[in-house]
Structures are given as structure tokens and as C-alpha cells.
Coordinates of C-alpha atoms in Angstrom, one line a residue:
M12 CA 98.1 59.9 135.0
K13 CA 101.1 59.3 137.9
K14 CA 103.1 58.6 135.8
S15 CA 102.5 60.3 133.2
I16 CA 103.0 64.3 135.5
S17 CA 106.5 62.7 137.3
E18 CA 107.8 61.8 133.7
T19 CA 106.9 65.8 132.3
A20 CA 108.6 67.2 135.6
K21 CA 111.8 65.0 135.4
N22 CA 111.7 66.5 132.1
F23 CA 111.3 68.7 133.5
N24 CA 114.3 70.2 135.6
F25 CA 114.9 73.9 136.6
K26 CA 117.8 73.8 136.9
K27 CA 118.7 72.9 133.4
L28 CA 116.5 75.7 132.4
K29 CA 119.2 77.7 134.6
Q30 CA 121.4 77.3 133.1
R31 CA 119.8 77.7 129.7
Y32 CA 118.6 81.1 130.9
I33 CA 122.7 82.0 132.7
F34 CA 123.9 81.1 130.0
A35 CA 121.3 83.0 127.2
L36 CA 121.8 86.2 129.1
V37 CA 125.7 85.8 129.5
T38 CA 126.3 85.5 125.5
I39 CA 124.5 88.5 125.2
A40 CA 126.0 90.4 127.2
I41 CA 129.5 89.0 125.7
T42 CA 128.0 90.3 122.8
V43 CA 126.6 93.8 123.4
L44 CA 129.7 94.0 125.2
L45 CA 132.0 93.2 122.1
S46 CA 129.2 94.9 119.8
Q47 CA 129.2 98.8 122.5
L48 CA 133.8 97.8 122.1
V49 CA 133.0 98.0 118.6
V50 CA 131.4 101.5 118.6
Q51 CA 132.9 103.0 120.8
Y52 CA 136.9 102.2 118.8
N53 CA 134.8 103.4 115.5
I54 CA 133.5 106.7 117.3
N55 CA 137.3 107.4 118.8
T56 CA 138.7 106.3 114.5
Q57 CA 136.8 108.1 113.0
L58 CA 136.6 111.7 115.5
D59 CA 140.7 111.2 114.4
D60 CA 139.6 110.5 110.7
S61 CA 137.7 113.5 110.5
R62 CA 139.7 115.1 112.5
L63 CA 142.6 115.0 110.2
I64 CA 140.2 115.9 107.3
N65 CA 139.1 118.9 108.7
I66 CA 143.2 120.1 109.5
S67 CA 143.5 119.6 105.7
G68 CA 140.8 121.4 104.3
R69 CA 141.3 123.8 106.7
Q70 CA 145.4 124.1 104.9
R71 CA 143.1 125.0 101.5
M72 CA 141.6 127.7 103.4
L73 CA 144.5 128.4 104.6
S74 CA 146.5 129.1 101.0
Q75 CA 144.0 130.5 99.4
K76 CA 143.8 133.0 102.6
L77 CA 147.3 134.2 102.3
V78 CA 147.1 134.9 98.3
K79 CA 144.0 136.9 99.1
E80 CA 145.8 138.5 101.7
I81 CA 149.2 139.6 99.3
L82 CA 146.3 140.4 96.8
I83 CA 145.4 142.9 99.3
L84 CA 149.1 144.4 100.0
N85 CA 149.7 145.2 97.0
T86 CA 147.3 147.1 96.4
F87 CA 148.1 149.1 99.9
T88 CA 150.3 152.6 99.7
N89 CA 150.3 154.0 103.1
P90 CA 153.4 152.0 105.1
V91 CA 150.5 151.8 109.0
K92 CA 148.4 149.6 106.7
T93 CA 150.9 147.4 104.6
A94 CA 152.7 147.0 107.9
E95 CA 149.7 145.3 109.6
Q96 CA 149.3 143.6 106.5
I97 CA 152.5 142.1 106.5
Q98 CA 152.0 140.5 110.6
T99 CA 149.0 139.2 109.1
I100 CA 150.9 137.5 106.4
D101 CA 153.6 136.4 109.3
S102 CA 151.2 134.7 111.0
T103 CA 149.1 133.3 108.5
I104 CA 152.5 131.3 107.1
S105 CA 153.3 130.5 110.8
L106 CA 149.7 128.4 111.4
W107 CA 150.3 127.0 107.6
T108 CA 153.4 125.6 108.3
T109 CA 153.2 123.9 111.5
T110 CA 150.2 122.7 110.7
Q111 CA 151.5 121.3 107.3
N112 CA 154.2 120.2 109.6
A113 CA 152.1 118.0 112.0
L114 CA 149.7 116.4 109.3
Q115 CA 152.4 115.3 107.4
F116 CA 156.1 114.7 110.4
G117 CA 153.3 113.8 113.0
D118 CA 152.5 115.9 116.2
K119 CA 151.5 114.1 119.7
K120 CA 148.9 117.2 120.7
L121 CA 146.9 117.1 117.5
N122 CA 147.0 112.9 117.5
F123 CA 148.4 113.0 113.9
P124 CA 149.2 110.2 113.5
K125 CA 153.4 109.8 112.3
E126 CA 153.3 107.2 109.9
H127 CA 151.7 107.2 107.1
S128 CA 150.2 105.0 103.8
P129 CA 153.0 105.2 101.0
K130 CA 150.4 107.2 98.9
L131 CA 150.0 109.9 101.8
T132 CA 153.9 109.5 101.8
E133 CA 153.9 110.1 98.5
L134 CA 151.7 112.8 97.8
Y135 CA 153.2 115.1 101.2
Q136 CA 156.4 114.7 99.2
N137 CA 155.1 115.9 95.7
I138 CA 153.4 118.9 97.1
S139 CA 156.6 120.0 99.4
P140 CA 158.4 121.8 96.9
N141 CA 154.6 124.0 96.5
L142 CA 154.5 125.4 99.7
Q143 CA 158.1 125.5 99.9
Q144 CA 157.8 127.5 96.6
I145 CA 154.7 129.6 97.6
I146 CA 156.5 130.6 101.7
Q147 CA 160.3 131.9 100.1
T148 CA 157.5 133.4 97.5
S149 CA 155.6 135.3 100.1
E150 CA 158.1 136.3 102.3
Q151 CA 160.2 138.1 98.8
I152 CA 156.9 139.6 98.0
V153 CA 156.7 140.9 101.8
Q154 CA 160.6 141.3 102.5
N155 CA 160.4 143.4 99.1
R156 CA 157.1 145.9 100.7
K157 CA 159.3 146.2 104.5
S158 CA 161.8 147.9 102.1
G159 CA 160.0 149.8 100.8
G160 CA 159.6 148.9 97.1
S161 CA 157.6 149.4 94.1
P162 CA 154.4 146.8 93.8
V163 CA 154.8 146.8 90.9
L164 CA 158.1 145.0 91.0
N165 CA 156.2 142.2 93.0
Q166 CA 153.7 141.5 90.7
P167 CA 156.1 138.2 89.3
L168 CA 156.2 136.7 92.4
I169 CA 152.6 137.1 92.7
K170 CA 152.0 135.6 89.7
R171 CA 154.5 132.6 90.8
V172 CA 152.6 132.0 93.9
L173 CA 149.2 132.3 92.8
Y174 CA 150.5 128.9 90.3
N175 CA 151.9 126.9 93.1
Q176 CA 148.5 127.4 95.4
E177 CA 146.9 126.6 92.4
L178 CA 149.0 123.1 92.2
F179 CA 149.0 123.5 96.1
L180 CA 145.2 123.0 96.2
K181 CA 145.4 120.5 93.5
K182 CA 147.9 118.4 95.4
M183 CA 145.8 118.9 98.4
N184 CA 142.4 117.8 97.4
Q185 CA 144.4 114.6 96.6
I186 CA 145.6 114.4 100.0
V187 CA 142.1 115.4 101.5
G188 CA 140.5 112.3 98.8
Q189 CA 143.3 109.8 99.4
Y190 CA 141.9 110.3 104.2
E191 CA 138.8 110.1 102.7
T192 CA 139.6 106.8 101.1
E193 CA 141.4 105.8 103.9
A194 CA 138.5 106.4 106.2
F195 CA 135.9 105.1 104.1
Q196 CA 138.2 102.0 103.5
K197 CA 138.3 102.2 107.8
V198 CA 134.3 103.0 108.0
T199 CA 133.2 100.1 105.7
L200 CA 135.8 97.1 108.0
Q201 CA 134.3 98.3 111.8
R202 CA 130.7 98.1 109.9
N203 CA 130.9 94.5 108.4
I204 CA 132.8 93.3 111.9
E205 CA 129.3 95.3 112.8
Y206 CA 127.0 92.7 110.8
A207 CA 129.1 90.1 111.7
I208 CA 128.4 90.8 115.7
L209 CA 125.1 92.0 115.1
A210 CA 124.9 88.5 113.0
F211 CA 125.4 86.5 116.3
T212 CA 123.3 88.3 118.1
L213 CA 120.3 87.4 116.0
L214 CA 121.6 83.8 115.7
V215 CA 122.0 83.3 119.3
L216 CA 118.6 85.2 120.4
L217 CA 116.7 82.4 117.7
L218 CA 118.7 79.4 118.8
E219 CA 117.6 80.6 122.4
L220 CA 114.0 80.5 121.2
Q221 CA 114.1 77.7 119.6
F222 CA 115.5 75.4 122.0
I223 CA 115.0 77.4 125.1
F224 CA 112.1 79.4 126.0
K225 CA 109.5 77.3 123.0
P226 CA 110.6 73.7 124.7
T227 CA 110.0 75.7 128.1
N228 CA 106.9 77.3 127.2
K229 CA 105.7 74.2 125.6
N230 CA 107.0 71.7 128.2
I231 CA 104.7 74.5 131.2
E232 CA 102.0 74.1 129.8
E233 CA 101.5 70.4 130.1
L234 CA 103.4 70.7 133.1
I235 CA 100.4 72.6 134.6
T236 CA 97.5 70.3 132.6
K237 CA 98.6 67.3 133.8
L238 CA 98.6 69.5 137.3
L239 CA 95.7 71.4 137.8
T240 CA 94.3 67.6 136.5
S241 CA 95.8 65.5 139.0
E242 CA 95.0 67.9 141.8
K243 CA 91.0 67.0 141.1
K244 CA 92.0 63.9 141.4
A245 CA 93.9 63.5 143.5
L246 CA 91.2 65.1 145.7
K247 CA 88.5 62.5 145.5
L248 CA 90.6 59.4 145.4
A249 CA 92.0 59.6 149.0
Y250 CA 89.5 59.7 150.8
N251 CA 89.5 55.7 149.4
T252 CA 92.9 54.5 149.7
E253 CA 96.1 55.6 150.9
I254 CA 97.6 55.1 147.9
L255 CA 96.1 57.8 146.5
S256 CA 96.9 59.8 149.2
E257 CA 101.1 59.1 149.0
S258 CA 99.9 60.2 144.7
K259 CA 97.9 63.5 146.3
E260 CA 100.7 64.5 148.4
N261 CA 103.8 63.9 145.2
S262 CA 101.3 65.8 142.8
V263 CA 101.3 68.3 145.3
K264 CA 105.1 69.0 146.1
E265 CA 104.9 68.7 141.8
L266 CA 102.7 71.4 142.2
K267 CA 104.1 73.7 144.7
S268 CA 107.9 73.9 143.2
L269 CA 105.8 74.3 140.1
N270 CA 104.1 77.1 141.4
Y271 CA 107.2 78.9 143.1
A272 CA 108.7 78.6 139.3
M273 CA 105.6 80.0 137.8
E274 CA 105.5 82.8 140.7
N275 CA 108.6 84.2 140.7
T276 CA 108.6 83.8 136.6
L277 CA 105.5 84.8 134.7
L278 CA 102.5 86.9 135.3
Y279 CA 99.7 84.7 135.6
C280 CA 96.4 83.1 137.3
R281 CA 93.5 80.9 136.6
V282 CA 90.2 82.6 135.8
A283 CA 87.1 80.3 135.6
N284 CA 83.6 81.2 133.2
D285 CA 82.8 83.2 134.5
G286 CA 85.4 85.8 135.3
T287 CA 86.2 84.9 138.8
I288 CA 89.6 84.6 139.9
I289 CA 89.9 81.2 141.4
H290 CA 94.1 82.4 141.4
I291 CA 96.3 85.1 141.3
G292 CA 100.5 85.1 140.6
E293 CA 102.5 86.4 143.5
K294 CA 104.1 89.0 141.1
F295 CA 100.9 89.4 138.3
A296 CA 98.6 90.6 142.3
K297 CA 102.2 92.6 142.4
L298 CA 101.8 94.9 139.5
I299 CA 97.9 95.3 139.0
N300 CA 98.3 95.7 143.4
Y301 CA 96.2 92.1 144.1
T302 CA 94.9 92.8 147.7
A303 CA 92.5 90.4 150.0
F304 CA 90.1 93.0 149.8
H305 CA 89.8 92.8 145.4
A306 CA 88.3 89.0 147.0
D307 CA 85.1 89.0 145.9
K308 CA 85.8 91.4 142.3
K309 CA 86.1 89.5 138.7
F310 CA 88.9 88.9 137.1
P311 CA 88.1 92.3 135.0
E312 CA 87.6 94.5 137.8
V313 CA 90.7 93.7 139.3
L314 CA 92.9 94.8 136.3
T315 CA 91.0 97.7 135.5
S316 CA 89.1 100.4 137.0
V317 CA 87.9 101.8 133.4
E318 CA 84.3 100.5 132.6
K319 CA 85.5 100.9 128.7
E320 CA 88.0 98.1 128.8
Q321 CA 85.9 96.3 131.9
H322 CA 83.2 95.2 129.2
F323 CA 86.3 94.8 126.1
L324 CA 88.1 91.9 128.7
S325 CA 84.7 90.6 130.2
R326 CA 84.0 90.6 126.2
I327 CA 86.9 88.0 125.4
I328 CA 86.3 86.1 128.5
T329 CA 83.1 85.2 127.4
E330 CA 82.9 85.0 124.0
K331 CA 86.8 82.5 124.0
Q332 CA 85.8 80.1 127.0
K333 CA 87.1 76.9 123.9
S334 CA 89.4 79.2 121.3
G335 CA 91.4 80.9 123.7
W336 CA 93.1 84.5 123.2
Q337 CA 96.0 85.4 122.6
G338 CA 96.3 89.7 121.6
E339 CA 97.7 93.6 123.7
I340 CA 95.1 95.5 125.8
H341 CA 96.1 99.0 127.7
L342 CA 94.7 99.3 130.5
T343 CA 93.7 102.3 133.2
N344 CA 94.6 101.9 137.6
K345 CA 92.9 103.9 139.7
D346 CA 95.3 106.2 140.2
N347 CA 94.9 107.0 136.2
E348 CA 98.8 105.4 135.2
S349 CA 98.4 103.2 132.4
T350 CA 99.4 99.3 132.0
W351 CA 99.7 97.4 128.5
L352 CA 100.1 93.6 129.1
D353 CA 100.7 91.3 125.7
L354 CA 98.3 89.0 127.6
S355 CA 97.1 84.7 126.5
M356 CA 94.3 82.9 127.4
I357 CA 94.1 79.4 127.2
P358 CA 91.3 77.5 127.6
V359 CA 92.1 73.7 130.2
T360 CA 89.3 71.5 131.1
I361 CA 89.9 70.2 134.5
R362 CA 86.3 67.5 133.9
K363 CA 84.4 66.6 131.3
Q364 CA 81.7 69.6 132.1
E365 CA 84.7 72.4 134.1
S366 CA 86.9 74.0 132.3
E367 CA 89.0 78.0 133.6
L368 CA 91.3 80.6 131.7
L369 CA 95.0 79.9 132.3
V370 CA 96.1 83.7 131.5
I371 CA 99.4 84.3 130.9
C372 CA 101.1 88.1 130.7
F373 CA 103.9 90.0 129.8
D374 CA 104.2 93.3 130.3
I375 CA 104.9 95.4 127.7
T376 CA 104.7 99.0 129.2
V377 CA 108.0 99.8 128.7
R378 CA 107.7 100.0 125.0
K379 CA 104.7 101.1 124.8
N380 CA 105.7 104.2 125.7
A381 CA 108.7 103.7 123.6
E382 CA 106.5 103.1 120.3
Q383 CA 104.5 106.1 121.0
E384 CA 107.0 108.3 122.2
V385 CA 108.9 108.1 119.3
E386 CA 105.4 108.5 117.2
R387 CA 105.2 111.8 118.8
L388 CA 108.9 112.9 118.6
N389 CA 107.9 111.8 114.7
A390 CA 104.6 114.0 114.9
E391 CA 106.5 117.6 116.3
N392 CA 109.9 117.2 113.5
I393 CA 106.5 117.0 110.9
A394 CA 105.8 120.4 112.0
E395 CA 108.9 122.0 112.5
K396 CA 109.0 121.6 109.1
I397 CA 105.2 122.5 107.7
N398 CA 106.4 125.4 110.1
Q399 CA 110.2 125.8 108.1
Q400 CA 109.1 125.6 105.3
K401 CA 105.5 128.6 106.1
I402 CA 108.2 130.7 107.3
I403 CA 110.9 130.1 104.1
S404 CA 107.4 130.6 101.5
S405 CA 106.4 134.1 103.5
K406 CA 109.7 135.3 103.4
I407 CA 109.6 134.5 99.4
I408 CA 106.8 135.8 99.0
E409 CA 107.8 139.1 100.9
N410 CA 110.8 139.8 99.3
Q411 CA 108.8 139.0 96.7
E412 CA 106.8 141.8 96.6
N413 CA 109.6 144.2 98.1
E414 CA 111.3 143.5 94.5
Q415 CA 108.0 144.3 92.4
N416 CA 108.6 148.3 95.4
R417 CA 111.3 148.8 94.3
I418 CA 111.4 148.4 90.7
A419 CA 108.4 150.5 90.3
R420 CA 109.4 153.4 93.2
E421 CA 112.9 153.1 91.1
I422 CA 110.2 153.8 87.7
H423 CA 108.5 155.9 89.2
D424 CA 110.5 158.4 90.8
G425 CA 113.6 158.2 88.6
I426 CA 112.5 157.1 85.0
G427 CA 109.2 158.1 85.5
Q428 CA 110.1 161.7 86.6
M429 CA 112.5 161.9 84.1
L430 CA 109.9 160.9 81.3
T431 CA 107.9 163.6 82.5
G432 CA 110.4 166.3 82.4
L433 CA 111.9 165.0 78.9
K434 CA 107.4 165.3 78.1
F435 CA 107.5 169.2 79.6
S436 CA 110.5 170.7 78.2
L437 CA 109.6 168.9 74.6
E438 CA 106.1 171.4 75.2
S439 CA 108.0 174.5 75.5
I440 CA 110.1 173.9 72.8
N441 CA 109.3 177.5 70.9
L442 CA 111.0 177.0 66.9
D443 CA 111.1 180.4 66.7
D444 CA 113.7 181.3 69.2
K445 CA 116.3 179.2 67.6
E446 CA 119.3 179.3 70.1
K447 CA 117.7 178.4 73.6
S448 CA 115.3 175.3 71.0
A449 CA 118.5 174.0 70.3
Q450 CA 120.3 174.7 73.9
K451 CA 116.9 172.3 74.5
I452 CA 117.5 170.1 72.4
E453 CA 120.9 169.4 74.0
Y454 CA 119.1 169.2 77.4
L455 CA 117.1 166.3 75.5
K456 CA 119.5 164.4 74.1
K457 CA 121.2 164.2 77.7
L458 CA 117.9 162.8 79.4
S459 CA 117.1 161.2 77.1
L460 CA 120.2 159.5 78.1
D461 CA 120.0 159.1 81.6
I462 CA 116.9 158.2 80.7
I463 CA 118.6 154.9 79.0
K464 CA 120.6 154.6 81.9
G465 CA 118.5 154.2 83.7
V466 CA 116.0 151.3 82.1
R467 CA 118.8 149.1 81.8
T468 CA 120.1 150.1 85.0
A469 CA 116.6 147.9 86.1
T470 CA 116.9 145.5 83.7
F471 CA 120.0 144.8 84.8
N472 CA 118.5 144.4 88.1
L473 CA 115.7 142.1 86.8
M474 CA 118.2 140.1 84.2
P475 CA 121.8 140.8 83.3
P476 CA 120.9 140.9 79.3
E477 CA 125.1 139.0 80.1
L478 CA 123.8 136.2 81.6
S479 CA 121.3 135.6 79.2
D480 CA 123.4 135.7 76.1
H481 CA 127.2 134.4 77.1
G482 CA 126.7 132.4 80.5
I483 CA 127.1 132.9 84.1
V484 CA 131.4 134.2 83.8
S485 CA 130.5 136.5 81.7
S486 CA 127.3 138.1 84.1
I487 CA 129.1 137.2 87.2
T488 CA 132.3 139.9 86.0
K489 CA 129.6 142.7 84.5
L490 CA 128.4 141.8 87.9
T491 CA 131.3 142.4 90.0
V492 CA 132.8 145.9 87.8
E493 CA 129.1 147.9 88.6
L494 CA 128.7 146.9 92.6
S495 CA 132.9 147.7 92.5
K496 CA 131.7 151.3 90.5
L497 CA 128.5 152.0 92.8
T498 CA 129.8 151.0 96.1
G499 CA 133.4 153.1 96.4
K500 CA 134.7 148.2 97.7
N501 CA 137.7 146.3 95.9
I502 CA 135.7 143.7 94.1
L503 CA 137.2 141.7 92.2
F504 CA 136.2 138.5 90.2
Y505 CA 138.7 135.2 88.7
N506 CA 138.0 133.3 87.0
K507 CA 140.9 130.1 88.0
S508 CA 140.2 127.6 85.3
D509 CA 139.0 129.9 82.0
F510 CA 135.5 128.1 82.3
N511 CA 133.1 128.6 79.4
Q512 CA 130.5 126.1 79.4
R513 CA 127.1 127.4 79.4
L514 CA 124.8 125.9 82.3
D515 CA 121.1 125.4 82.0
S516 CA 119.1 128.4 82.3
L517 CA 117.9 128.0 85.6
I518 CA 121.0 127.0 87.3
E519 CA 122.7 130.0 85.9
I520 CA 119.9 132.0 87.3
N521 CA 119.8 130.4 90.1
L522 CA 124.0 130.9 90.9
Y523 CA 123.4 134.3 89.6
R524 CA 121.5 135.2 93.1
L525 CA 123.7 133.1 95.2
T526 CA 126.4 135.0 93.9
Q527 CA 124.7 138.8 93.7
E528 CA 123.3 137.9 97.6
A529 CA 126.7 136.6 98.6
I530 CA 128.5 139.8 97.7
N531 CA 125.4 142.2 98.9
N532 CA 125.4 140.3 102.1
A533 CA 129.6 141.0 102.6
I534 CA 128.5 145.1 101.7
K535 CA 125.4 145.5 103.6
Y536 CA 126.7 143.3 106.6
A537 CA 130.2 142.3 106.7
D538 CA 131.7 145.9 106.7
S539 CA 134.1 144.2 104.1
S540 CA 137.0 146.3 102.4
H541 CA 137.2 143.9 99.5
I542 CA 136.1 140.8 98.0
I543 CA 136.8 138.2 96.0
V544 CA 134.7 136.3 93.4
Q545 CA 136.2 133.1 92.6
L546 CA 135.3 130.4 89.7
S547 CA 136.6 126.3 89.2
H548 CA 135.6 123.9 87.7
S549 CA 136.1 120.4 86.9
N550 CA 135.0 117.1 85.4
S551 CA 131.7 117.6 87.5
L552 CA 131.5 120.3 89.6
L553 CA 131.5 123.4 89.3
S554 CA 132.4 125.5 92.4
I555 CA 132.5 129.7 93.3
T556 CA 133.4 131.0 96.5
I557 CA 133.5 134.6 97.3
D558 CA 135.6 135.3 101.0
D559 CA 135.5 139.0 102.2
N560 CA 137.8 140.6 104.1
G561 CA 135.1 141.8 106.7
K562 CA 134.1 141.2 110.8
G563 CA 132.9 138.0 110.1
F564 CA 129.9 136.0 112.0
D565 CA 129.6 132.9 114.6
L566 CA 127.1 130.8 112.6
A567 CA 126.4 128.4 115.6
T568 CA 124.6 131.5 117.3
V569 CA 123.3 132.5 112.9
D570 CA 122.0 128.5 112.4
Q571 CA 120.0 128.5 116.8
K572 CA 118.2 132.2 115.3
K573 CA 116.6 131.1 112.7
T574 CA 114.2 133.2 112.1
S575 CA 116.3 136.2 111.9
E576 CA 117.1 137.9 109.1
S577 CA 120.5 135.7 109.3
G578 CA 119.6 133.3 109.6
M579 CA 116.4 133.1 107.3
G580 CA 119.7 134.4 104.3
L581 CA 121.6 131.3 105.0
L582 CA 118.8 129.3 105.0
F583 CA 117.2 131.1 101.6
M584 CA 121.1 129.8 100.4
K585 CA 120.9 126.7 101.5
E586 CA 117.0 126.4 99.8
R587 CA 117.6 127.6 96.7
I588 CA 120.8 125.4 95.9
Q589 CA 119.7 122.7 96.6
Y590 CA 116.7 123.5 94.1
I591 CA 119.4 123.2 92.0
N592 CA 120.7 119.9 93.1
G593 CA 124.2 121.5 94.7
R594 CA 125.8 122.1 97.8
V595 CA 126.7 125.7 100.1
F596 CA 130.1 125.3 102.9
F597 CA 129.8 128.9 105.6
N598 CA 132.8 129.1 107.5
S599 CA 133.5 132.7 108.9
I600 CA 136.0 134.3 111.7
L601 CA 134.6 136.4 114.0
G602 CA 137.6 139.9 112.7
E603 CA 138.8 137.7 110.5
G604 CA 136.6 137.1 107.7
T605 CA 134.0 135.1 105.8
R606 CA 134.0 132.9 102.8
I607 CA 130.9 131.0 101.4
T608 CA 131.6 128.4 99.1
F609 CA 129.2 127.5 95.6
N610 CA 129.5 123.3 95.0
I611 CA 127.4 122.3 91.7
P612 CA 127.2 119.2 89.6
I613 CA 127.5 120.1 85.8

């Protein structure tokens, strides 16, 4: 036995164990540091790429803004407004050209690169003629208006601007797409590097588990069992011989060495079969606040102050004395503080009829608290989404009720009154008085026409016949014309790509309602005088853009006020466009105007 224990202790080299642990920790630290460096580099790279893509996208908006301002300039006859609009155009041209030069030739302040890929260099060379054409033609238009020239003379120039602006947008879309492609390639490369680092880290952890932790745990268990057995036998044989006394002394030294290692590395204790604590490690004693005052208490009573938890531990000790037990337990001390332990009870045989339990624990409180916090946050997120859906549902019902009340009022106050007047007029006709009868008949004709007009207006508000008969383009054209007549606002519609396809009826009605709501918001809330609706499409995407020159709004502030009327309006637009698998983009500048873009796959 003495020889076996000595060999085990010799094999169990703490210096080697320390070196292994240091190596493991250094390896993990290096991989974590390397991963963080890669993550930080990825974040900086993605920020630069996103800024480039954002500025490139804004160039498209500025070109469209310039065209809108030129169109507006050509409608002004007031010299003061004309001068103000010219200043606005000059400012837009300056910002547009400055940003375009920064994108093409680089800018240190904006952190834009001077060098581009061959594809981007070619795209920038292709777009330069269109940019120069737009700028030169815009300056000619401005100069013509400055010199008091007629707006009619600018029509050919405006057509030239529109033609080049459309080419500019297409080429700028290619540039933005190339930026996105290159950014995606960078992200893919960086993701693969991170995956490689993660795989290496997992491999290191697996190797550490296989070649460090598992052998160490096995050696500790073997050594503890053999040392405990050796200690008992040495105490008995020490009275009879000096040789056994020397063996005892050596065993005690080995036990002290092992005990020192266990005291400072493990949460452990030795427990008798009746639950009495034989010995408890220093680290474990500090964790559960064990003192000499608790010496007469049993292990479950020291571990927790909750009676239910004490019964659970006592039952495990009683039932698992021979088979052992492993699992996670929750403990509560006298200060009502919670602790989670990963606890293992290992049966150890001292003599033939004598045994005890070796308890080894790991403190997993931090991990458990993190899991509970994640569960709490998930529950709060679900509750918030449910509440938001309730608000949306109530608002939808409220809007439907308001719409029904409005239609009822229109029919009652308008059509109903006219029908009543028609009835009384018919009853009052005296056929004997032909002259008055003829006058009343003429009045009844006019009243009938008003009734027909009222019915058509009500049905148009409910479902425009153009939408079901001719499609989205015809219905939006009719909508802008009617609203322009009713409100006196300058509302224009451009079918830029000559779109003439029919879509699913559900998509068409939702697109129509979204466009109608965006125009009504520009009229009602933005105090706009000019509203431009543009429709364009590609092979896979239909896009509708509504621009106004109103007072604009702060998108971040509106998003925070989700229960306000403006916040719910944006939320309804997002919900409705998502219903038809589309996307909506809001771009607003305080004091300058708002752009709303709807994109729908076709």
C-alpha cells in the first residue's frame, strides 16, 4: 500500500499541473485577445464601409432633391421665391459635387479611401459625364431664371437634367451595389477568420479537458481514496512498529501536501453517513460561512437555512450513500442570499463496514444568475411585443370605426340631405304650372348630378374604381389629381420607368393606401406646398417615393414616442408594408422636407 501511494503521489506532480494550468490559461487568453482584436478591426472596417454606403446612398437622394428643386424653381414667378430657390439649388449642387469628389478621389476628414477597386474606378469614370451634364444644365437653368428668362425656355434643359439624373441614379445604384459587394466580401473573410479562431479555441479547450482536467480529477480521486485508507491503517499499526510509524509520517506529509492543494483549489468536504461533517475545506468554509459555532450541526443545516432544502439534501445523503450523486442545487443562507452549486457526492470506503461521502462542489451562481436574467429579458421582450400588438389592434379598430363614422356622416349629411331635398322637390311639382315645373325639373337635374357626384366621391374614398379596373398606376394618378384639386397643393406624379403591370389585388390596395396615407400626412402635418410622387421598377422590385418640401421631423424622437399619433402612424406603415413582404424607408430633415420610400418585390 505504501509503495502504491508513493507511486501515485509521484505521478501526481503539482509543478507539472501548475505548468499545464498556466499553459492552458495563457493559450485561452491569447485566443480571446486575438478574437477581440479581430472583432474590433471588423467593427472599424464595417463602420467605414457603412459610412461609404450611406454617403453613396445620400448622393442619390441629393440628385433627386436637386431635380425636385429645379422643377419647383421653374414653377415660381415671384422674384423673391425664385431667388430663395436659386440659393437652395446652389447649396445642393455644392454639397452634391463636394461629396461626389470625396467619394471618388478620397477625403481624409471623412476617412474616405483614395484608392478604389478597378470596378469602382470604372464606375466612377462612367458616372462623371452624367454628373457634369446635370451640374452644367442646372447652372444654365439657374442663370436663365436669374436673367429673368421664361420658364418655358428651361423645358428642354429640364428634360436633359431628368434624362441624365435617371442615368446617374442607375449608375449610382451600381456603385452602391459594388460597395455592398466588396463590404460583404470583407465581412465574409473576417467571419471565416473568427470561425477559425473559435474552432482553435474550442480545440484547445477540448484538449485541456482531455489531457489536463480529466487525468487530474482521476488522479485526485485515486490519491484521496488511497491516502484515506493509508491514514487509517497507519494510525493502527504505528503503535506496534517504528517502520509503520515512519510510513505513517510519510503518509501524513503526503496528505498535508494534498490537503493544501485541495484547500486552495476545490470546494470539498468529508461527510459521514449520518450527515455529520468530518472535515471541510477552507475555501468551501468561506463560501458557506462555516465556523466553529456550526461544528455540532449536520451538513444540510450548515449548507442552507431553508428547511425544504435541508430535507432534500438529507434525503440525498440517506439514499445515495453507496451509489453517489451529482447535480445542481439551489441554497439560501440566513441573509436570504442565493447560491447555486454543481455538487458531486462520491462514496469512499474506509473499512469493510465503514464508509463516508466525499463532497466536491463548483460555484455556478454567476452562470445561473445570467441564465435567469436572460429568461427575464426574453419574457419582458415578449410582453412588450404583445402590448405593442394590442395597441396596434386597438388603433386599427379605432381607425376602422372612425372611417365608418366618417362615411356615415358623409352619406347622412351630404347624400341623405340631397335625397331628402330631391323627395320634397318631386312632391312639390305642380304639373298644372308648366313654367315652375320646368324650373323645378332643371333644379332636380342639378341636384341629381350633385347626388351622383357625392356617391362617386364616397365610393372613391372606399375603393377607387381605377384600382380594380386599371391598376396601381392609374389609381395613384387619379389620387394625385383629385387631392391637388381639393387641397390646392402642387401634387405631381411621375411614372419614371413606364410601369404598366398588374399586381395582386392585396398588394395593389395596400400600396394605394400607403401612398394615400403618406400624401395625406404631408398635407395635414408637414404643411407642404409641393409633393412629388415617383414610381419606378426593376425586374424584381417596385419602388414608390413620396417627397415633400414640408417642415420635416426627427425620426429618432418619433420612434421613441410609439404611443403618439405620429409614432403610431409610422408603425402602421411598417406593419402594412411588412404584410405584403415589402420595406419602408423614412428620410426627413427638419425644415427641408421628408422622403418616404416603399419597396415591394414583384
